[in-house]
Coordinates of C-alpha atoms and ligand atoms in Angstrom, one line a residue:
M190 CA -49.9 -60.3 121.3
K191 CA -47.0 -59.2 119.2
Y192 CA -47.6 -56.3 116.8
E193 CA -46.0 -55.3 113.6
A194 CA -45.7 -51.7 112.6
V195 CA -46.9 -50.6 109.2
I196 CA -45.8 -47.3 107.8
G197 CA -46.5 -45.3 104.7
L198 CA -45.1 -41.9 103.8
E199 CA -46.4 -38.9 101.9
I200 CA -43.4 -36.8 101.0
H201 CA -43.8 -33.2 99.9
S202 CA -40.9 -31.7 98.0
E203 CA -40.7 -28.2 96.8
L204 CA -39.4 -28.0 93.2
K205 CA -36.5 -25.6 92.4
T206 CA -38.2 -23.7 89.7
K207 CA -37.5 -20.0 89.4
T208 CA -41.2 -19.1 89.3
K209 CA -44.4 -20.5 90.9
I210 CA -46.6 -23.3 89.5
F211 CA -49.4 -21.1 88.0
C212 CA -48.0 -17.6 87.8
G213 CA -44.7 -15.7 87.3
C214 CA -44.0 -14.9 90.9
A215 CA -40.5 -15.8 92.2
T216 CA -40.1 -18.8 94.5
T217 CA -37.1 -17.5 96.4
F218 CA -37.1 -18.4 100.1
G219 CA -36.7 -15.8 102.8
A220 CA -38.0 -12.7 100.9
E221 CA -39.9 -10.0 102.7
Q222 CA -43.5 -11.1 103.5
N223 CA -46.0 -10.8 100.7
T224 CA -43.6 -9.4 98.1
H225 CA -43.8 -12.5 95.8
V226 CA -47.5 -12.3 95.1
C227 CA -49.8 -11.5 92.3
P228 CA -53.6 -11.7 91.5
V229 CA -53.2 -15.4 90.4
C230 CA -51.5 -16.8 93.5
L231 CA -53.6 -14.5 95.7
G232 CA -56.7 -16.1 94.1
L233 CA -58.3 -12.8 93.1
P234 CA -61.4 -13.2 91.0
G235 CA -61.2 -13.1 87.3
V236 CA -57.7 -14.4 86.9
L237 CA -56.5 -17.6 85.1
P238 CA -53.6 -19.8 86.0
T239 CA -51.2 -21.2 83.4
V240 CA -49.0 -24.3 84.1
N241 CA -45.3 -23.8 84.5
K242 CA -43.8 -26.3 82.1
R243 CA -40.8 -26.8 84.3
V244 CA -43.0 -28.2 87.0
V245 CA -44.3 -30.9 84.7
E246 CA -40.8 -31.7 83.5
F247 CA -39.5 -32.0 87.1
A248 CA -42.4 -34.1 88.1
I249 CA -41.9 -36.5 85.2
K250 CA -38.2 -36.8 85.9
A251 CA -39.0 -37.6 89.5
G252 CA -41.4 -40.2 88.3
L253 CA -38.9 -41.8 86.0
A254 CA -36.1 -41.7 88.5
T255 CA -38.3 -43.7 90.9
N256 CA -39.4 -46.3 88.3
C257 CA -42.9 -44.9 87.9
T258 CA -45.2 -45.2 84.9
I259 CA -45.8 -41.7 83.5
N260 CA -49.4 -41.1 82.5
N261 CA -49.8 -39.8 79.0
Y262 CA -53.0 -38.1 80.1
S263 CA -53.0 -36.3 83.5
K264 CA -55.1 -33.5 84.9
F265 CA -55.4 -31.1 87.8
D266 CA -58.2 -31.1 90.4
R267 CA -59.4 -28.8 93.1
K268 CA -59.0 -30.0 96.7
N269 CA -61.4 -27.8 98.6
Y270 CA -60.9 -26.7 102.2
Y271 CA -60.9 -23.5 104.2
Y272 CA -57.9 -22.2 105.9
P273 CA -56.4 -18.6 105.9
D274 CA -53.2 -19.8 104.2
L275 CA -55.2 -20.9 101.2
P276 CA -56.5 -17.8 99.5
K277 CA -58.7 -19.6 96.9
N278 CA -60.1 -22.0 99.5
W279 CA -59.0 -24.8 97.3
Q280 CA -55.6 -26.3 96.6
T281 CA -54.9 -27.0 93.0
S282 CA -53.6 -30.6 93.1
Q283 CA -54.1 -33.9 91.3
Y284 CA -56.7 -36.5 92.3
D285 CA -57.5 -39.5 90.1
L286 CA -55.0 -38.9 87.2
P287 CA -51.7 -38.0 88.7
I288 CA -48.6 -37.5 86.5
A289 CA -46.8 -40.7 87.7
E290 CA -47.8 -44.0 89.4
H291 CA -46.7 -47.4 90.4
G292 CA -43.0 -46.8 91.1
W293 CA -40.5 -48.2 93.6
V294 CA -37.1 -47.5 95.2
D295 CA -34.8 -49.9 96.9
I296 CA -33.4 -49.3 100.4
D297 CA -30.7 -51.0 102.4
I298 CA -31.5 -52.4 105.7
E299 CA -28.7 -54.1 107.6
G300 CA -27.0 -55.0 104.4
E301 CA -30.2 -56.3 102.8
K302 CA -32.1 -54.8 99.9
K303 CA -35.7 -54.0 100.5
R304 CA -38.1 -52.6 97.9
V305 CA -40.6 -49.8 98.8
R306 CA -43.4 -49.3 96.3
L307 CA -44.6 -45.8 95.3
T308 CA -48.3 -45.4 94.8
R309 CA -48.1 -42.2 92.9
I310 CA -46.4 -38.8 92.4
H311 CA -48.6 -35.8 91.8
M312 CA -48.1 -32.1 91.3
E313 CA -49.7 -29.4 93.5
E314 CA -49.3 -25.9 94.8
D315 CA -48.0 -25.1 98.3
A316 CA -50.0 -23.0 100.7
G317 CA -49.0 -19.8 102.4
K318 CA -47.6 -19.5 105.9
L319 CA -49.2 -18.3 109.1
V320 CA -47.0 -15.9 111.1
H321 CA -48.1 -15.9 114.7
S322 CA -47.5 -13.1 117.1
G323 CA -46.6 -15.6 119.8
T324 CA -44.8 -18.9 119.5
N325 CA -47.8 -20.9 118.1
I326 CA -51.4 -20.5 117.1
K327 CA -52.7 -21.2 120.6
D328 CA -50.7 -18.6 122.5
S329 CA -51.0 -15.9 119.9
A330 CA -53.2 -12.8 120.1
T331 CA -52.9 -12.3 116.3
S332 CA -51.7 -14.1 113.3
N333 CA -50.7 -12.8 109.9
V334 CA -50.5 -14.6 106.6
D335 CA -47.4 -14.6 104.3
Y336 CA -48.5 -15.6 100.8
N337 CA -45.0 -15.8 99.3
R338 CA -45.1 -19.6 99.5
T339 CA -48.6 -19.8 98.1
G340 CA -48.3 -21.4 94.6
V341 CA -44.7 -22.7 95.1
P342 CA -44.7 -26.0 93.1
L343 CA -44.6 -29.2 95.0
I344 CA -44.6 -32.8 94.2
E345 CA -46.2 -35.2 96.6
I346 CA -44.7 -38.7 96.6
V347 CA -47.0 -41.3 98.2
S348 CA -45.6 -44.6 99.2
E349 CA -47.4 -47.9 99.7
P350 CA -47.5 -48.9 103.4
D351 CA -44.4 -51.0 102.9
M352 CA -42.2 -50.0 105.8
H353 CA -42.1 -51.6 109.2
S354 CA -39.8 -49.6 111.3
A355 CA -38.5 -46.0 111.9
E356 CA -35.2 -47.2 110.4
E357 CA -36.8 -48.3 107.2
A358 CA -38.9 -45.1 106.9
R359 CA -35.7 -43.0 107.4
A360 CA -33.8 -45.0 104.8
Y361 CA -36.7 -44.6 102.4
M362 CA -36.8 -40.8 102.9
E363 CA -33.1 -40.5 102.6
K364 CA -33.3 -42.4 99.3
I365 CA -36.0 -40.1 97.9
K366 CA -34.0 -37.1 99.0
A367 CA -30.8 -38.4 97.3
I368 CA -32.7 -39.1 94.1
L369 CA -34.3 -35.7 94.0
E370 CA -30.9 -34.1 94.6
Y371 CA -29.3 -36.2 91.9
I372 CA -31.8 -35.2 89.3
D373 CA -31.6 -31.6 90.5
V374 CA -35.4 -30.9 90.8
S375 CA -35.4 -29.9 94.5
N376 CA -33.0 -28.2 97.0
C377 CA -34.3 -30.7 99.6
R378 CA -33.4 -28.3 102.4
M379 CA -35.4 -29.9 105.2
E380 CA -34.8 -27.0 107.6
E381 CA -36.4 -24.7 105.0
G382 CA -39.3 -27.0 104.6
N383 CA -38.3 -28.0 101.0
L384 CA -38.8 -31.6 101.9
R385 CA -41.2 -32.7 104.5
A386 CA -43.2 -35.9 105.2
D387 CA -46.6 -36.9 106.5
I388 CA -46.1 -40.2 108.3
N389 CA -48.9 -42.8 108.6
V390 CA -48.5 -45.4 111.2
S391 CA -50.6 -48.4 112.2
L392 CA -50.1 -51.7 114.0
R393 CA -51.3 -55.2 113.2
P394 CA -50.8 -58.6 114.8
V395 CA -47.7 -60.2 113.5
G396 CA -48.5 -62.7 110.8
T397 CA -51.7 -60.9 109.7
T398 CA -52.0 -58.9 106.5
E399 CA -55.0 -56.7 107.0
L400 CA -54.1 -53.0 107.7
G401 CA -54.8 -51.7 111.2
T402 CA -56.2 -48.2 111.9
R403 CA -53.6 -45.5 111.3
T404 CA -52.7 -42.2 112.7
E405 CA -51.0 -39.5 110.7
M406 CA -48.3 -37.0 111.7
K407 CA -48.0 -34.1 109.3
N408 CA -45.1 -31.9 108.2
I409 CA -42.2 -33.7 109.7
N410 CA -39.1 -31.9 108.5
S411 CA -36.0 -33.7 110.0
F412 CA -34.8 -37.3 109.9
K413 CA -34.6 -37.2 113.7
S414 CA -38.2 -36.1 114.1
L415 CA -39.2 -38.8 111.6
E416 CA -37.6 -41.6 113.6
D417 CA -38.7 -40.2 117.0
A418 CA -42.3 -39.6 116.0
I419 CA -42.6 -43.1 114.5
N420 CA -41.0 -44.8 117.5
Y421 CA -43.2 -42.9 119.9
E422 CA -46.3 -43.6 117.9
I423 CA -45.5 -47.4 117.7
E424 CA -45.1 -47.4 121.5
R425 CA -48.3 -45.4 122.1
Q426 CA -50.4 -47.6 119.8
T427 CA -49.0 -50.7 121.3
E428 CA -50.1 -49.6 124.8
V429 CA -53.5 -48.7 123.5
L430 CA -54.0 -52.1 122.0
E431 CA -52.5 -54.0 124.9
D432 CA -54.9 -52.2 127.2
G433 CA -57.7 -53.6 125.1
G434 CA -58.5 -50.2 123.4
H435 CA -58.8 -49.2 119.8
V436 CA -56.5 -46.8 117.9
I437 CA -58.5 -43.8 116.7
Q438 CA -58.0 -42.7 113.1
E439 CA -56.7 -39.2 113.6
T440 CA -54.2 -36.6 112.7
R441 CA -51.7 -36.0 115.4
T442 CA -48.9 -33.4 115.8
W443 CA -45.3 -34.3 116.7
D444 CA -44.0 -32.1 119.5
P445 CA -40.2 -32.3 119.1
D446 CA -39.5 -30.5 122.4
R447 CA -41.6 -32.9 124.5
G448 CA -40.9 -35.9 122.3
I449 CA -44.6 -36.9 122.1
T450 CA -47.4 -36.9 119.6
L451 CA -50.7 -35.1 120.4
S452 CA -54.1 -35.6 119.0
M453 CA -55.0 -32.7 116.7
R454 CA -58.2 -33.6 114.8
S455 CA -60.0 -36.6 113.5
K456 CA -58.6 -37.6 110.2
E457 CA -60.4 -36.2 107.1
N458 CA -61.4 -38.5 104.2
A459 CA -61.0 -37.9 100.5
H460 CA -64.7 -37.1 100.2
D461 CA -64.4 -34.4 102.8
Y462 CA -62.4 -32.4 100.2
R463 CA -65.1 -32.5 97.5
Y464 CA -62.4 -33.0 94.8
M465 CA -63.5 -31.7 91.4
P466 CA -61.7 -31.3 88.1
E467 CA -59.9 -28.0 87.7
P468 CA -61.8 -26.2 85.0
D469 CA -59.2 -23.5 84.5
L470 CA -56.4 -25.7 83.4
P471 CA -56.1 -28.0 80.4
P472 CA -55.1 -31.6 80.8
I473 CA -51.4 -32.5 80.7
I474 CA -50.7 -34.6 77.6
T475 CA -47.3 -36.2 77.5
T476 CA -46.3 -38.4 74.5
E477 CA -44.1 -41.5 74.7
E478 CA -41.4 -39.6 72.7
E479 CA -41.3 -36.8 75.3
I480 CA -41.1 -39.4 78.1
E481 CA -38.2 -41.2 76.4
A482 CA -36.4 -37.9 75.9
Y483 CA -36.8 -37.1 79.7
R484 CA -35.6 -40.6 80.5
K485 CA -32.5 -40.1 78.4
S486 CA -31.8 -36.7 80.1
L487 CA -31.6 -38.3 83.5
P488 CA -28.2 -38.3 85.2
E489 CA -26.6 -41.4 86.7
L490 CA -28.8 -42.3 89.8
P491 CA -27.6 -43.3 93.3
D492 CA -28.0 -47.1 92.8
A493 CA -26.2 -47.0 89.4
R494 CA -23.4 -44.8 90.8
R495 CA -23.0 -47.1 93.7
A496 CA -22.6 -50.1 91.5
R497 CA -20.1 -48.2 89.3
L498 CA -17.9 -47.2 92.3
E499 CA -17.8 -50.8 93.5
K500 CA -16.8 -52.0 90.1
E501 CA -14.5 -49.2 89.0
Y502 CA -12.7 -48.6 92.2
G503 CA -13.2 -51.8 94.2
L504 CA -15.0 -50.0 97.0
S505 CA -17.1 -52.3 99.2
E506 CA -20.8 -52.3 98.7
Y507 CA -21.2 -50.6 102.1
D508 CA -18.6 -47.8 101.4
A509 CA -20.0 -47.2 97.9
G510 CA -23.5 -46.9 99.4
I511 CA -22.4 -44.2 101.9
I512 CA -20.4 -42.3 99.3
T513 CA -23.3 -42.2 96.9
S514 CA -26.0 -41.6 99.5
S515 CA -26.1 -38.0 98.7
R516 CA -25.1 -36.1 95.6
Q517 CA -22.8 -33.8 97.6
M518 CA -20.9 -36.8 99.0
A519 CA -20.6 -38.4 95.6
E520 CA -19.4 -35.2 94.0
Y521 CA -16.9 -34.6 96.8
F522 CA -15.5 -38.1 96.3
D523 CA -15.2 -37.4 92.6
A524 CA -13.3 -34.2 93.3
V525 CA -10.9 -36.0 95.7
I526 CA -10.0 -38.7 93.3
A527 CA -9.7 -36.2 90.4
T528 CA -6.6 -34.9 92.2
G529 CA -5.0 -38.4 91.7
A530 CA -5.8 -39.6 95.2
D531 CA -6.4 -43.4 95.7
A532 CA -10.1 -44.1 95.7
K533 CA -10.1 -46.5 98.7
L534 CA -8.1 -44.0 100.8
A535 CA -10.5 -41.3 99.7
A536 CA -13.5 -43.3 100.8
N537 CA -11.8 -44.2 104.1
W538 CA -11.0 -40.6 104.9
M539 CA -14.4 -39.3 104.0
M540 CA -16.1 -41.9 106.1
S541 CA -13.8 -41.6 109.1
D542 CA -12.1 -38.3 110.0
L543 CA -14.0 -36.1 107.6
A544 CA -17.4 -37.5 108.7
K545 CA -16.5 -37.3 112.4
N546 CA -15.5 -33.7 112.1
L547 CA -18.5 -32.7 110.1
N548 CA -20.8 -34.5 112.5
A549 CA -19.2 -32.9 115.5
E550 CA -19.8 -29.5 114.1
G551 CA -23.1 -30.3 112.4
I552 CA -22.0 -29.0 109.0
D553 CA -22.7 -30.2 105.6
I554 CA -20.0 -31.7 103.4
S555 CA -20.4 -28.9 100.9
K556 CA -19.2 -26.5 103.6
S557 CA -16.3 -28.6 104.8
P558 CA -13.3 -26.5 105.7
V559 CA -11.2 -29.3 104.3
E560 CA -12.1 -29.0 100.6
A561 CA -12.0 -32.1 98.4
E562 CA -8.9 -30.8 96.6
R563 CA -6.9 -30.5 99.8
L564 CA -8.0 -33.9 101.1
G565 CA -6.8 -35.2 97.8
Q566 CA -3.5 -33.6 98.2
M567 CA -3.1 -34.9 101.7
I568 CA -3.9 -38.4 100.5
Q569 CA -1.2 -38.1 97.9
L570 CA 1.3 -37.3 100.6
I571 CA 0.4 -40.6 102.2
M572 CA 0.7 -42.4 98.9
K573 CA 4.1 -40.9 98.3
N574 CA 5.2 -42.0 101.8
T575 CA 5.8 -38.3 102.8
I576 CA 3.6 -38.9 105.8
S577 CA 2.3 -42.0 107.5
G578 CA -1.4 -42.7 107.9
K579 CA -1.1 -41.9 111.6
I580 CA 0.6 -38.6 111.1
A581 CA -2.0 -37.8 108.4
K582 CA -4.6 -37.7 111.2
K583 CA -2.6 -34.9 112.8
V584 CA -2.3 -33.1 109.4
F585 CA -6.0 -33.5 108.8
S586 CA -7.0 -32.0 112.1
E587 CA -4.6 -29.1 111.5
M588 CA -6.1 -28.6 108.0
W589 CA -9.6 -28.2 109.6
T590 CA -8.6 -24.8 111.0
N591 CA -5.6 -24.0 108.8
P592 CA -6.3 -23.2 105.1
D593 CA -2.7 -23.9 104.0
A594 CA -1.9 -26.7 101.6
P595 CA -1.3 -30.0 103.4
E596 CA 2.3 -30.1 102.0
K597 CA 3.0 -26.7 103.7
I598 CA 1.5 -27.8 106.9
V599 CA 3.6 -31.0 106.9
K600 CA 6.7 -28.9 106.4
D601 CA 5.9 -26.2 108.8
K602 CA 5.1 -28.6 111.6
G603 CA 8.1 -30.9 110.8
L604 CA 5.9 -33.9 110.2
V605 CA 7.7 -35.3 107.2
Q606 CA 8.0 -39.1 107.6
I607 CA 11.5 -40.5 108.3
T608 CA 12.3 -42.9 105.5
D609 CA 16.1 -42.6 105.8
T610 CA 17.2 -46.2 106.7
K611 CA 20.2 -44.9 108.7
A612 CA 18.1 -42.7 110.9
I613 CA 15.6 -45.4 111.6
E614 CA 18.3 -48.0 112.2
A615 CA 19.8 -45.8 114.8
I616 CA 16.6 -45.6 116.8
V617 CA 15.9 -49.3 116.3
D618 CA 19.4 -50.2 117.7
K619 CA 18.8 -48.0 120.7
V620 CA 15.4 -49.5 121.4
I621 CA 16.8 -53.1 121.1
E622 CA 19.5 -52.1 123.6
D623 CA 17.1 -50.5 126.0
N624 CA 14.5 -53.3 126.0
P625 CA 16.3 -56.6 126.6
K626 CA 13.2 -58.2 128.1
A627 CA 11.1 -57.8 125.0
V628 CA 14.0 -58.9 122.8
E629 CA 14.4 -62.0 124.9
D630 CA 10.7 -62.7 124.8
Y631 CA 10.7 -62.4 121.0
K632 CA 13.6 -64.6 120.6
G633 CA 12.1 -67.1 123.0
G634 CA 9.2 -67.5 120.5
N635 CA 6.7 -64.8 121.6
K636 CA 6.4 -63.1 118.2
K637 CA 4.0 -60.6 119.5
A638 CA 6.7 -59.0 121.6
I639 CA 7.9 -57.2 118.5
G640 CA 4.8 -55.0 118.8
A641 CA 6.1 -53.3 121.9
L642 CA 9.4 -52.7 120.2
V643 CA 7.8 -51.2 117.1
G644 CA 5.8 -49.0 119.5
Q645 CA 8.9 -47.8 121.2
V646 CA 10.6 -46.9 117.9
M647 CA 7.5 -45.0 116.7
K648 CA 7.3 -43.1 120.0
Q649 CA 10.9 -42.1 119.9
S650 CA 10.6 -40.9 116.3
K651 CA 7.5 -38.9 117.4
G652 CA 5.4 -41.0 115.0
K653 CA 7.4 -40.0 112.0
A654 CA 9.3 -43.2 111.3
N655 CA 7.9 -45.1 108.3
P656 CA 6.1 -47.9 110.1
Q657 CA 6.7 -50.5 107.4
M658 CA 10.5 -49.8 107.5
V659 CA 10.5 -50.0 111.3
N660 CA 8.9 -53.4 111.1
E661 CA 11.3 -54.7 108.5
L662 CA 14.4 -53.4 110.2
L663 CA 13.4 -54.8 113.6
A664 CA 12.6 -58.2 112.2
K665 CA 15.9 -58.3 110.3
K666 CA 17.9 -57.3 113.4
L667 CA 16.1 -59.6 115.8
N668 CA 16.2 -62.6 113.4
G669 CA 19.7 -62.0 112.2
Ligands
ADP715 P1 -54.6 -39.7 102.8 O1 -53.7 -39.8 104.0 O2 -54.3 -38.4 102.0 O3 -56.0 -39.9 103.1 P2 -54.1 -42.3 101.6 O4 -55.2 -43.0 102.2 O5 -53.8 -42.6 100.2 O6 -54.2 -40.7 101.7 O7 -52.8 -42.8 102.4 C1 -51.7 -42.0 102.5 C2 -50.5 -42.8 103.1 O8 -50.9 -43.5 104.2 C3 -49.9 -43.7 102.1 O9 -48.5 -43.5 102.1 C4 -50.3 -45.1 102.6 O10 -49.3 -46.0 102.3 C5 -50.4 -44.9 104.0 N1 -51.4 -45.7 104.7 C6 -52.6 -46.0 104.3 N2 -53.2 -46.8 105.2 C7 -52.3 -47.1 106.1 C8 -52.3 -47.9 107.3 N3 -53.4 -48.6 107.7 N4 -51.2 -48.0 108.0 C9 -50.1 -47.3 107.7 N5 -50.0 -46.5 106.6 C10 -51.1 -46.4 105.8
ZN716 ZN1 -48.2 -15.0 91.7
MG717 MG1 -52.3 -38.2 104.2

């Protein structure tokens, strides 16, 4: 039997507020353990929480940016469970009346648009962090708890089970990340755990619609793990079913070192948490006017920006999609063209040499040693015919380690393009004289033979002759 994978994601995103969701403690990452704590986030008796208004604002913005309906009446609930990183023994979250519901985002899969529906977005507090004496909970003699993260605001974005491959799940998560970055509500630093996903995977026979039994992998915090864990789980479940077995509904952990998922515990159900309304917090009332004001305050979002770049600069849909896929990319692009550089050249350079170099060194575009402004200057040298596109590659790789202005690099390295007709003509004449065979072939009707001659001229000029002029001069001489 052929199976289809069904995938739903629960994405947790830490909001970039200065203070925690129910108290005034700072949210800064990396502080000394247990220094950002107070009676409220430590859950001491007799204290009362107050909602950080910014959290509500950010959650509403996230809802609007993902086409959700914002609920005018929303409330907090207690999700009860016992674990040392949760001092109150309940997590203040939202149950039946989340802040936002029924949204969607579009993703691109092999050039085709696909819609992924969002079930809901709700607000909740993060838990603390266990610090083990060993490498994990099993091999540690002792574990301590750091409560700095306790009460850091989160939104949880729950998708419908609308994805069917690791690739789709990745594209969806990338889209959510981009949107959250554009609207500036989260730092989305996955390596710091700002953005993490619980992935739910099940299989069903192709052609059927009923959902199969799912497993859940929690706290996946890189795109690679997301894809690897999904692919592994699809394979594992396929084997179970093909052997005539049943998939067990459970929570599994993804072990990135071994590249496998491991059974952790049987999956809990909602009733296990004994959800109850949070009596210490008033409901969150949001008027239509407030919602409209938030809607108006949203910046241009990735899809709109993409459409604009296509229209305004004639970029292809694909290129515009890559350029707008993250806020940092989009802003870098804007900064490049602000120098006067051609938009298509800017997009090409960003997607080729720049992307290659960044990937090779695993650095983010915001830390690129070739800043947007210098790339813009270099592109202008191409536009002015000071250097050819080919020489520009050399200039670019020099710029990677040399902070000088591209113009200075071109001068210092003697890379200025030869556009002097006389100088090029001299080389052309010599090449014609030295390559009688190619000349004969060309004249005999093999027009392709000119390529070899162009190549010779470029070589002898050390790549500096203007290629267009070389072509023109050669054609003129050979046809004349
Ligand atoms: P929880 O995991 O907290 O119990 P839900 O039952 O609401 O919560 O489901 C959470 C996520 O799992 C959602 O993203 C949903 O789309 C997805 N999901 C639910 N059932 C399945 C299934 N059979 N296969 C794949 N994903 C599923
Ligand atoms: Zn506190
Ligand atoms: Mg879940």
